[in-house]
mmCIF file of C-alpha atoms and ligand atoms in Angstrom:
data_model
loop_
_atom_site.group_PDB
_atom_site.id
_atom_site.type_symbol
_atom_site.label_atom_id
_atom_site.label_comp_id
_atom_site.label_asym_id
_atom_site.label_seq_id
_atom_site.Cartn_x
_atom_site.Cartn_y
_atom_site.Cartn_z
ATOM 1 C CA MET A 1 43.415 39.623 60.791
ATOM 2 C CA LYS A 2 41.186 42.352 59.782
ATOM 3 C CA ALA A 3 42.627 46.564 59.653
ATOM 4 C CA ALA A 4 42.687 50.246 58.975
ATOM 5 C CA ILE A 5 44.918 50.568 56.268
ATOM 6 C CA VAL A 6 46.098 53.907 55.561
ATOM 7 C CA GLU A 7 46.989 52.479 51.563
ATOM 8 C CA SER A 8 48.338 55.650 49.622
ATOM 9 C CA VAL A 9 47.873 59.695 50.823
ATOM 10 C CA GLY A 10 44.185 60.255 51.050
ATOM 11 C CA LYS A 11 43.567 56.582 51.142
ATOM 12 C CA VAL A 12 42.519 54.387 54.093
ATOM 13 C CA VAL A 13 40.208 51.084 53.652
ATOM 14 C CA VAL A 14 39.952 48.510 56.388
ATOM 15 C CA GLY A 15 40.871 44.919 54.577
ATOM 16 C CA GLU A 16 42.112 42.072 55.540
ATOM 17 C CA VAL A 17 46.252 41.825 56.985
ATOM 18 C CA PRO A 18 48.158 38.975 58.230
ATOM 19 C CA ASP A 19 48.122 38.445 62.118
ATOM 20 C CA PRO A 20 50.693 39.588 63.877
ATOM 21 C CA THR A 21 53.724 37.121 65.111
ATOM 22 C CA PRO A 22 55.543 38.247 68.084
ATOM 23 C CA GLY A 23 59.223 38.411 69.284
ATOM 24 C CA PRO A 24 60.953 37.112 71.533
ATOM 25 C CA ARG A 25 60.539 40.268 74.426
ATOM 26 C CA ASP A 26 57.003 41.166 72.033
ATOM 27 C CA VAL A 27 53.041 40.316 73.108
ATOM 28 C CA VAL A 28 50.519 40.703 70.624
ATOM 29 C CA VAL A 29 47.187 42.836 72.237
ATOM 30 C CA GLU A 30 43.845 41.656 71.443
ATOM 31 C CA VAL A 31 42.510 45.793 70.001
ATOM 32 C CA ALA A 32 39.616 46.861 72.493
ATOM 33 C CA ALA A 33 39.460 50.204 71.563
ATOM 34 C CA CYS A 34 41.547 52.510 69.185
ATOM 35 C CA GLY A 35 41.435 56.462 69.336
ATOM 36 C CA LEU A 36 41.440 58.642 66.319
ATOM 37 C CA CYS A 37 43.341 61.576 66.976
ATOM 38 C CA GLY A 38 45.205 64.608 64.477
ATOM 39 C CA THR A 39 47.873 62.593 64.044
ATOM 40 C CA ASP A 40 46.306 60.106 61.995
ATOM 41 C CA LEU A 41 44.559 63.029 60.125
ATOM 42 C CA HIS A 42 48.373 63.955 59.167
ATOM 43 C CA ILE A 43 49.187 60.111 58.019
ATOM 44 C CA ARG A 44 46.161 59.815 55.882
ATOM 45 C CA GLN A 45 48.109 63.613 54.327
ATOM 46 C CA GLY A 46 51.122 61.834 53.617
ATOM 47 C CA GLU A 47 53.021 63.194 56.955
ATOM 48 C CA PHE A 48 54.745 61.305 59.972
ATOM 49 C CA ALA A 49 54.977 57.869 58.664
ATOM 50 C CA PRO A 50 57.622 57.817 56.411
ATOM 51 C CA THR A 51 56.059 55.182 54.500
ATOM 52 C CA LEU A 52 52.983 54.071 53.042
ATOM 53 C CA PRO A 53 50.779 51.693 53.278
ATOM 54 C CA VAL A 54 50.667 51.669 57.405
ATOM 55 C CA VAL A 55 47.860 50.235 59.876
ATOM 56 C CA PRO A 56 47.176 52.943 62.078
ATOM 57 C CA GLY A 57 46.108 53.579 65.456
ATOM 58 C CA HIS A 58 49.298 54.719 68.157
ATOM 59 C CA GLU A 59 46.324 55.023 71.210
ATOM 60 C CA PHE A 60 44.656 51.474 72.281
ATOM 61 C CA ALA A 61 44.360 49.275 75.066
ATOM 62 C CA GLY A 62 43.278 45.468 74.789
ATOM 63 C CA THR A 63 43.796 42.311 76.341
ATOM 64 C CA ILE A 64 47.257 40.466 75.349
ATOM 65 C CA ALA A 65 46.747 37.504 73.558
ATOM 66 C CA ALA A 66 50.354 36.195 73.250
ATOM 67 C CA VAL A 67 53.326 36.569 74.592
ATOM 68 C CA GLY A 68 57.012 36.355 73.037
ATOM 69 C CA SER A 69 59.375 33.376 74.133
ATOM 70 C CA ALA A 70 61.025 35.817 76.450
ATOM 71 C CA VAL A 71 58.020 37.887 78.272
ATOM 72 C CA THR A 72 57.920 36.724 81.718
ATOM 73 C CA GLU A 73 56.105 39.922 83.230
ATOM 74 C CA VAL A 74 52.894 39.743 81.403
ATOM 75 C CA ARG A 75 51.022 36.767 80.945
ATOM 76 C CA THR A 76 47.596 36.163 78.751
ATOM 77 C CA GLY A 77 44.526 37.559 79.575
ATOM 78 C CA ASP A 78 46.304 40.246 81.262
ATOM 79 C CA ARG A 79 44.966 44.079 80.187
ATOM 80 C CA VAL A 80 47.498 46.217 78.977
ATOM 81 C CA ALA A 81 47.827 49.981 77.748
ATOM 82 C CA VAL A 82 50.053 50.329 75.267
ATOM 83 C CA ASP A 83 52.912 53.386 75.464
ATOM 84 C CA PRO A 84 53.790 53.448 71.330
ATOM 85 C CA SER A 85 56.408 55.422 71.835
ATOM 86 C CA LEU A 86 59.744 53.384 70.278
ATOM 87 C CA HIS A 87 62.574 55.060 70.781
ATOM 88 C CA CYS A 88 65.618 53.808 69.565
ATOM 89 C CA HIS A 89 67.860 54.297 73.071
ATOM 90 C CA GLU A 90 71.436 54.886 71.272
ATOM 91 C CA CYS A 91 71.288 58.676 69.646
ATOM 92 C CA ARG A 92 71.857 61.424 71.477
ATOM 93 C CA TYR A 93 69.084 62.511 72.208
ATOM 94 C CA CYS A 94 68.004 59.060 73.769
ATOM 95 C CA ARG A 95 70.485 58.936 75.573
ATOM 96 C CA ALA A 96 69.985 62.814 77.121
ATOM 97 C CA GLY A 97 66.318 60.991 78.331
ATOM 98 C CA ARG A 98 64.982 63.030 75.607
ATOM 99 C CA GLY A 99 63.671 59.870 73.516
ATOM 100 C CA ASN A 100 60.462 62.127 71.842
ATOM 101 C CA LEU A 101 63.534 63.710 70.058
ATOM 102 C CA CYS A 102 65.155 60.388 68.925
ATOM 103 C CA GLU A 103 67.111 60.679 65.255
ATOM 104 C CA ARG A 104 65.637 57.192 64.642
ATOM 105 C CA TRP A 105 61.803 58.814 66.055
ATOM 106 C CA ALA A 106 59.098 56.336 65.419
ATOM 107 C CA ALA A 107 56.178 54.860 67.054
ATOM 108 C CA ILE A 108 53.280 51.706 66.921
ATOM 109 C CA GLY A 109 50.829 53.100 64.454
ATOM 110 C CA VAL A 110 52.759 55.783 62.745
ATOM 111 C CA THR A 111 55.870 54.400 61.576
ATOM 112 C CA THR A 112 54.952 50.559 62.490
ATOM 113 C CA ALA A 113 51.227 48.891 62.628
ATOM 114 C CA GLY A 114 48.915 50.472 65.112
ATOM 115 C CA GLY A 115 45.997 49.618 66.930
ATOM 116 C CA ALA A 116 43.239 50.471 64.330
ATOM 117 C CA ALA A 117 42.733 46.453 64.245
ATOM 118 C CA GLN A 118 41.808 43.035 65.873
ATOM 119 C CA TYR A 119 45.203 42.863 66.922
ATOM 120 C CA ALA A 120 48.575 44.607 67.373
ATOM 121 C CA LEU A 121 52.487 44.015 68.479
ATOM 122 C CA ALA A 122 54.148 45.792 70.981
ATOM 123 C CA PRO A 123 56.985 45.489 72.904
ATOM 124 C CA VAL A 124 56.239 44.367 76.286
ATOM 125 C CA ALA A 125 58.258 47.194 77.794
ATOM 126 C CA ASN A 126 55.743 49.233 76.507
ATOM 127 C CA CYS A 127 52.418 47.586 78.111
ATOM 128 C CA VAL A 128 50.916 49.398 81.414
ATOM 129 C CA PRO A 129 48.586 47.009 83.376
ATOM 130 C CA LEU A 130 45.244 48.147 83.830
ATOM 131 C CA PRO A 131 44.086 47.729 87.180
ATOM 132 C CA ASP A 132 40.436 46.241 87.830
ATOM 133 C CA HIS A 133 38.411 49.123 87.832
ATOM 134 C CA VAL A 134 39.429 50.857 84.958
ATOM 135 C CA ARG A 135 37.475 49.686 81.450
ATOM 136 C CA THR A 136 39.603 48.325 78.505
ATOM 137 C CA GLN A 137 37.695 50.406 76.135
ATOM 138 C CA ASP A 138 38.555 53.882 78.062
ATOM 139 C CA ALA A 139 41.999 52.961 78.825
ATOM 140 C CA ALA A 140 42.895 54.603 74.864
ATOM 141 C CA LEU A 141 42.301 57.788 76.104
ATOM 142 C CA ILE A 142 45.743 57.063 78.457
ATOM 143 C CA GLU A 143 48.108 58.013 75.258
ATOM 144 C CA PRO A 144 46.605 60.839 74.555
ATOM 145 C CA LEU A 145 46.743 61.994 78.364
ATOM 146 C CA SER A 146 50.060 60.597 78.756
ATOM 147 C CA CYS A 147 51.096 64.086 75.659
ATOM 148 C CA ALA A 148 48.753 66.176 77.732
ATOM 149 C CA VAL A 149 51.232 65.582 81.370
ATOM 150 C CA ARG A 150 54.749 65.761 78.382
ATOM 151 C CA GLY A 151 53.296 69.313 78.078
ATOM 152 C CA TYR A 152 52.853 69.939 82.214
ATOM 153 C CA ASP A 153 56.415 68.335 82.070
ATOM 154 C CA VAL A 154 57.051 71.214 79.684
ATOM 155 C CA LEU A 155 55.930 74.559 80.784
ATOM 156 C CA ASN A 156 57.232 73.236 84.680
ATOM 157 C CA SER A 157 53.588 75.131 86.403
ATOM 158 C CA ARG A 158 53.957 77.408 89.081
ATOM 159 C CA LEU A 159 50.593 77.414 91.430
ATOM 160 C CA GLY A 160 48.076 80.020 90.967
ATOM 161 C CA SER A 161 48.899 80.901 86.943
ATOM 162 C CA HIS A 162 46.201 82.122 84.669
ATOM 163 C CA VAL A 163 46.032 80.207 82.045
ATOM 164 C CA LEU A 164 44.602 80.192 78.541
ATOM 165 C CA ILE A 165 43.718 77.358 76.324
ATOM 166 C CA TYR A 166 43.117 77.894 72.519
ATOM 167 C CA GLY A 167 40.236 74.666 71.665
ATOM 168 C CA SER A 168 38.466 72.564 73.369
ATOM 169 C CA GLY A 169 38.818 69.408 71.464
ATOM 170 C CA THR A 170 39.910 66.525 73.113
ATOM 171 C CA MET A 171 43.576 67.734 73.522
ATOM 172 C CA GLY A 172 42.158 71.082 74.851
ATOM 173 C CA LEU A 173 39.853 69.478 77.710
ATOM 174 C CA MET A 174 42.153 67.453 79.225
ATOM 175 C CA MET A 175 44.480 70.487 79.122
ATOM 176 C CA LEU A 176 41.796 71.954 80.816
ATOM 177 C CA GLU A 177 41.697 68.865 83.579
ATOM 178 C CA LEU A 178 45.039 68.809 83.880
ATOM 179 C CA ALA A 179 45.740 72.681 84.815
ATOM 180 C CA LYS A 180 42.568 72.666 87.488
ATOM 181 C CA ARG A 181 45.427 69.943 89.383
ATOM 182 C CA THR A 182 48.348 72.110 88.375
ATOM 183 C CA GLY A 183 46.669 74.945 91.147
ATOM 184 C CA ALA A 184 46.210 77.065 88.214
ATOM 185 C CA ALA A 185 44.313 80.409 89.017
ATOM 186 C CA SER A 186 42.119 80.705 86.559
ATOM 187 C CA VAL A 187 41.287 78.344 83.140
ATOM 188 C CA ASP A 188 39.882 80.000 80.660
ATOM 189 C CA VAL A 189 39.055 78.493 76.801
ATOM 190 C CA VAL A 190 38.637 79.439 73.775
ATOM 191 C CA ASP A 191 36.908 77.856 70.709
ATOM 192 C CA LEU A 192 35.241 78.442 68.061
ATOM 193 C CA ASN A 193 32.802 75.150 67.910
ATOM 194 C CA PRO A 194 30.354 76.164 70.068
ATOM 195 C CA ASP A 195 29.585 72.953 70.786
ATOM 196 C CA ARG A 196 33.080 72.004 71.832
ATOM 197 C CA LEU A 197 33.051 74.747 74.253
ATOM 198 C CA GLU A 198 30.238 73.863 75.812
ATOM 199 C CA THR A 199 31.569 70.588 76.647
ATOM 200 C CA ALA A 200 34.435 72.925 78.595
ATOM 201 C CA ARG A 201 31.479 74.117 80.305
ATOM 202 C CA ARG A 202 30.487 71.207 81.494
ATOM 203 C CA LEU A 203 34.020 70.298 83.131
ATOM 204 C CA GLY A 204 34.441 73.695 84.662
ATOM 205 C CA VAL A 205 36.022 77.158 83.063
ATOM 206 C CA SER A 206 36.582 80.090 84.364
ATOM 207 C CA ALA A 207 35.348 81.667 81.731
ATOM 208 C CA SER A 208 34.626 80.677 77.816
ATOM 209 C CA ALA A 209 34.371 82.145 74.463
ATOM 210 C CA ALA A 210 34.828 82.457 70.332
ATOM 211 C CA GLY A 211 37.706 84.511 71.395
ATOM 212 C CA PRO A 212 39.882 86.140 73.535
ATOM 213 C CA ASP A 213 38.366 89.291 73.236
ATOM 214 C CA GLU A 214 35.477 88.525 74.994
ATOM 215 C CA LEU A 215 37.341 87.863 78.309
ATOM 216 C CA ASP A 216 38.395 90.122 79.895
ATOM 217 C CA ARG A 217 42.222 89.852 81.087
ATOM 218 C CA PRO A 218 43.677 92.480 79.135
ATOM 219 C CA GLN A 219 46.941 91.909 80.419
ATOM 220 C CA GLY A 220 46.937 88.412 79.212
ATOM 221 C CA TRP A 221 47.635 85.363 80.699
ATOM 222 C CA ASP A 222 50.885 83.765 82.116
ATOM 223 C CA VAL A 223 50.174 79.903 80.351
ATOM 224 C CA VAL A 224 48.817 80.137 76.773
ATOM 225 C CA VAL A 225 48.120 76.865 75.538
ATOM 226 C CA ASP A 226 47.712 75.983 71.708
ATOM 227 C CA ALA A 227 45.502 73.696 71.176
ATOM 228 C CA THR A 228 44.145 73.659 67.838
ATOM 229 C CA GLY A 229 47.169 73.831 65.465
ATOM 230 C CA ASN A 230 45.514 76.543 63.517
ATOM 231 C CA ALA A 231 47.414 79.754 62.182
ATOM 232 C CA ALA A 232 45.044 82.094 63.339
ATOM 233 C CA ALA A 233 44.578 80.777 66.920
ATOM 234 C CA ILE A 234 48.726 79.975 67.172
ATOM 235 C CA GLN A 235 48.928 84.303 66.092
ATOM 236 C CA ASP A 236 46.313 85.361 67.997
ATOM 237 C CA GLY A 237 47.604 83.604 71.131
ATOM 238 C CA LEU A 238 51.623 84.635 71.263
ATOM 239 C CA GLY A 239 49.803 88.026 71.503
ATOM 240 C CA ARG A 240 47.936 87.057 74.846
ATOM 241 C CA VAL A 241 50.769 85.661 77.093
ATOM 242 C CA ALA A 242 51.521 87.881 79.921
ATOM 243 C CA LYS A 243 54.878 89.336 80.718
ATOM 244 C CA ALA A 244 56.927 86.890 81.731
ATOM 245 C CA GLY A 245 54.613 84.226 80.776
ATOM 246 C CA THR A 246 54.829 81.031 78.254
ATOM 247 C CA PHE A 247 52.936 80.290 75.147
ATOM 248 C CA LEU A 248 53.613 76.501 75.032
ATOM 249 C CA GLN A 249 53.119 74.847 71.211
ATOM 250 C CA PHE A 250 50.975 71.851 71.836
ATOM 251 C CA GLY A 251 48.656 71.267 68.963
ATOM 252 C CA VAL A 252 49.912 69.802 65.548
ATOM 253 C CA SER A 253 49.876 72.245 62.860
ATOM 254 C CA ASP A 254 50.128 71.130 59.364
ATOM 255 C CA TYR A 255 54.033 71.506 58.489
ATOM 256 C CA ALA A 256 53.721 74.452 56.084
ATOM 257 C CA THR A 257 51.794 76.454 58.816
ATOM 258 C CA ARG A 258 54.025 80.352 59.370
ATOM 259 C CA VAL A 259 52.872 82.443 62.144
ATOM 260 C CA THR A 260 54.463 85.761 62.818
ATOM 261 C CA ILE A 261 56.579 86.717 66.378
ATOM 262 C CA ASP A 262 57.401 90.335 68.043
ATOM 263 C CA PRO A 263 60.957 89.868 69.101
ATOM 264 C CA TYR A 264 61.096 92.420 70.923
ATOM 265 C CA ARG A 265 58.240 91.479 73.112
ATOM 266 C CA ILE A 266 59.726 88.471 74.035
ATOM 267 C CA TYR A 267 62.837 90.342 74.711
ATOM 268 C CA ASN A 268 61.456 93.094 76.572
ATOM 269 C CA GLN A 269 59.134 90.684 78.784
ATOM 270 C CA GLU A 270 60.756 87.962 79.105
ATOM 271 C CA ILE A 271 58.272 85.367 77.159
ATOM 272 C CA THR A 272 58.978 81.491 76.511
ATOM 273 C CA ILE A 273 57.602 79.883 73.589
ATOM 274 C CA THR A 274 58.171 76.092 73.853
ATOM 275 C CA GLY A 275 56.520 73.379 72.680
ATOM 276 C CA SER A 276 55.540 69.529 73.306
ATOM 277 C CA MET A 277 56.218 66.844 71.230
ATOM 278 C CA ALA A 278 54.140 63.187 71.785
ATOM 279 C CA VAL A 279 55.120 61.446 74.903
ATOM 280 C CA LEU A 280 57.924 61.402 76.892
ATOM 281 C CA HIS A 281 58.633 60.150 80.391
ATOM 282 C CA SER A 282 54.924 60.322 80.771
ATOM 283 C CA TYR A 283 52.464 57.132 80.469
ATOM 284 C CA GLU A 284 52.879 55.932 83.327
ATOM 285 C CA ARG A 285 51.678 59.015 85.367
ATOM 286 C CA ALA A 286 49.166 59.177 82.666
ATOM 287 C CA ALA A 287 48.001 56.020 83.443
ATOM 288 C CA GLU A 288 48.062 56.582 87.180
ATOM 289 C CA LEU A 289 46.282 59.343 86.935
ATOM 290 C CA PHE A 290 43.637 58.015 84.455
ATOM 291 C CA ALA A 291 42.961 55.676 86.891
ATOM 292 C CA GLY A 292 42.016 57.915 89.992
ATOM 293 C CA GLY A 293 39.875 59.590 87.753
ATOM 294 C CA VAL A 294 41.513 62.885 86.286
ATOM 295 C CA LEU A 295 38.713 62.449 83.441
ATOM 296 C CA ASP A 296 35.428 61.078 83.314
ATOM 297 C CA PRO A 297 36.164 58.340 80.203
ATOM 298 C CA ASP A 298 32.077 59.157 79.548
ATOM 299 C CA VAL A 299 32.453 62.653 78.334
ATOM 300 C CA PHE A 300 35.775 62.500 76.543
ATOM 301 C CA ILE A 301 35.044 59.521 74.096
ATOM 302 C CA SER A 302 31.587 60.962 72.344
ATOM 303 C CA ASP A 303 31.897 58.029 69.742
ATOM 304 C CA ARG A 304 32.877 54.489 69.648
ATOM 305 C CA LEU A 305 32.278 53.204 66.438
ATOM 306 C CA PRO A 306 33.216 49.616 64.717
ATOM 307 C CA LEU A 307 36.203 49.200 62.760
ATOM 308 C CA ASP A 308 34.552 48.716 59.218
ATOM 309 C CA ALA A 309 33.830 52.763 59.546
ATOM 310 C CA TYR A 310 37.543 53.437 60.529
ATOM 311 C CA PRO A 311 37.702 55.818 56.776
ATOM 312 C CA GLN A 312 34.059 57.902 58.310
ATOM 313 C CA ALA A 313 35.252 57.726 61.666
ATOM 314 C CA LEU A 314 38.004 59.981 59.835
ATOM 315 C CA ASP A 315 35.599 61.970 58.171
ATOM 316 C CA GLN A 316 34.042 62.378 61.454
ATOM 317 C CA PHE A 317 36.931 63.502 63.161
ATOM 318 C CA ALA A 318 38.192 65.981 60.288
ATOM 319 C CA SER A 319 34.867 67.784 60.380
ATOM 320 C CA GLY A 320 35.429 69.251 64.506
ATOM 321 C CA VAL A 321 32.093 66.535 65.305
ATOM 322 C CA GLY A 322 32.371 64.923 68.743
ATOM 323 C CA ARG A 323 34.961 64.709 71.086
ATOM 324 C CA LYS A 324 37.076 61.614 70.783
ATOM 325 C CA ILE A 325 36.321 59.473 68.631
ATOM 326 C CA VAL A 326 37.051 55.558 69.165
ATOM 327 C CA VAL A 327 37.283 52.470 67.259
ATOM 328 C CA VAL A 328 35.834 49.648 68.397
ATOM 329 C CA PRO A 329 37.438 45.660 66.981
HETATM 330 ZN ZN1 LIG B 401 47.147 60.453 69.524
HETATM 331 ZN ZN1 LIG B 402 67.099 57.910 69.709
#
């Protein structure tokens, strides 16, 4: 079958790999669409994936093409979205219900072959059936949405919070849509990219600007979310948290990124700094929210490109043009 392959650091090609064969409790999914995200850029630069080559793609949905000998829950032809999480269920963190921090953390499309291919292998336990009205191609958005749902689990949101989001790429926009659902008193979005900010405005923000200085809120925000991973944004955001507020590190930084904190202010103003990593017990809820129309796929997916264009799609994503890019094998 045809697949995108991260061959070595910086080198991505589209080529032939062996067809997947399901184990007893696996299914083979014929991929309808696979989304690209910042994690794929990290994999390209040699981070996250412990070994290369790897077939990337952890955001995908498709139609079941084959099932293992012990699979009874789904059948060939069923349409599913796939939770890429491969927690070990044995380590200390898994046993404590914190599988996203698994000591043997693994994920489809990161540590094992993923959905940027014609076919992908997945445990049946990771497959969530799609209702009739959800288009299979659009369901590639469920995985990033499940990361955003996890972010709100960490935040323990209270009604009536003032929220500031850095970044209006796909993840920032998902955090925006969910902030509105959690009853935020206001949601402001900042981004240096005017095109992206325009989409945030279209979805509905309280205020938006290139930076928080242009927003009139000297007392700060109850919840500040970084959805950029960018050091300057994070540094700025840490200083925008109101008393008793929370800063959520949601964007993925480079390993080497460093910012400074103000311990006296954290103490004196009881500020919380926390993080949210990938998916945790949030995939099915994201699928429910998605089926309920929490976001408009035609706004979120800006480009649907052929699998052959995967390397160029990654370049386009890295350049910040567009929103969610999916490849359609
Ligand atoms: Zn992703
Ligand atoms: Zn584990």
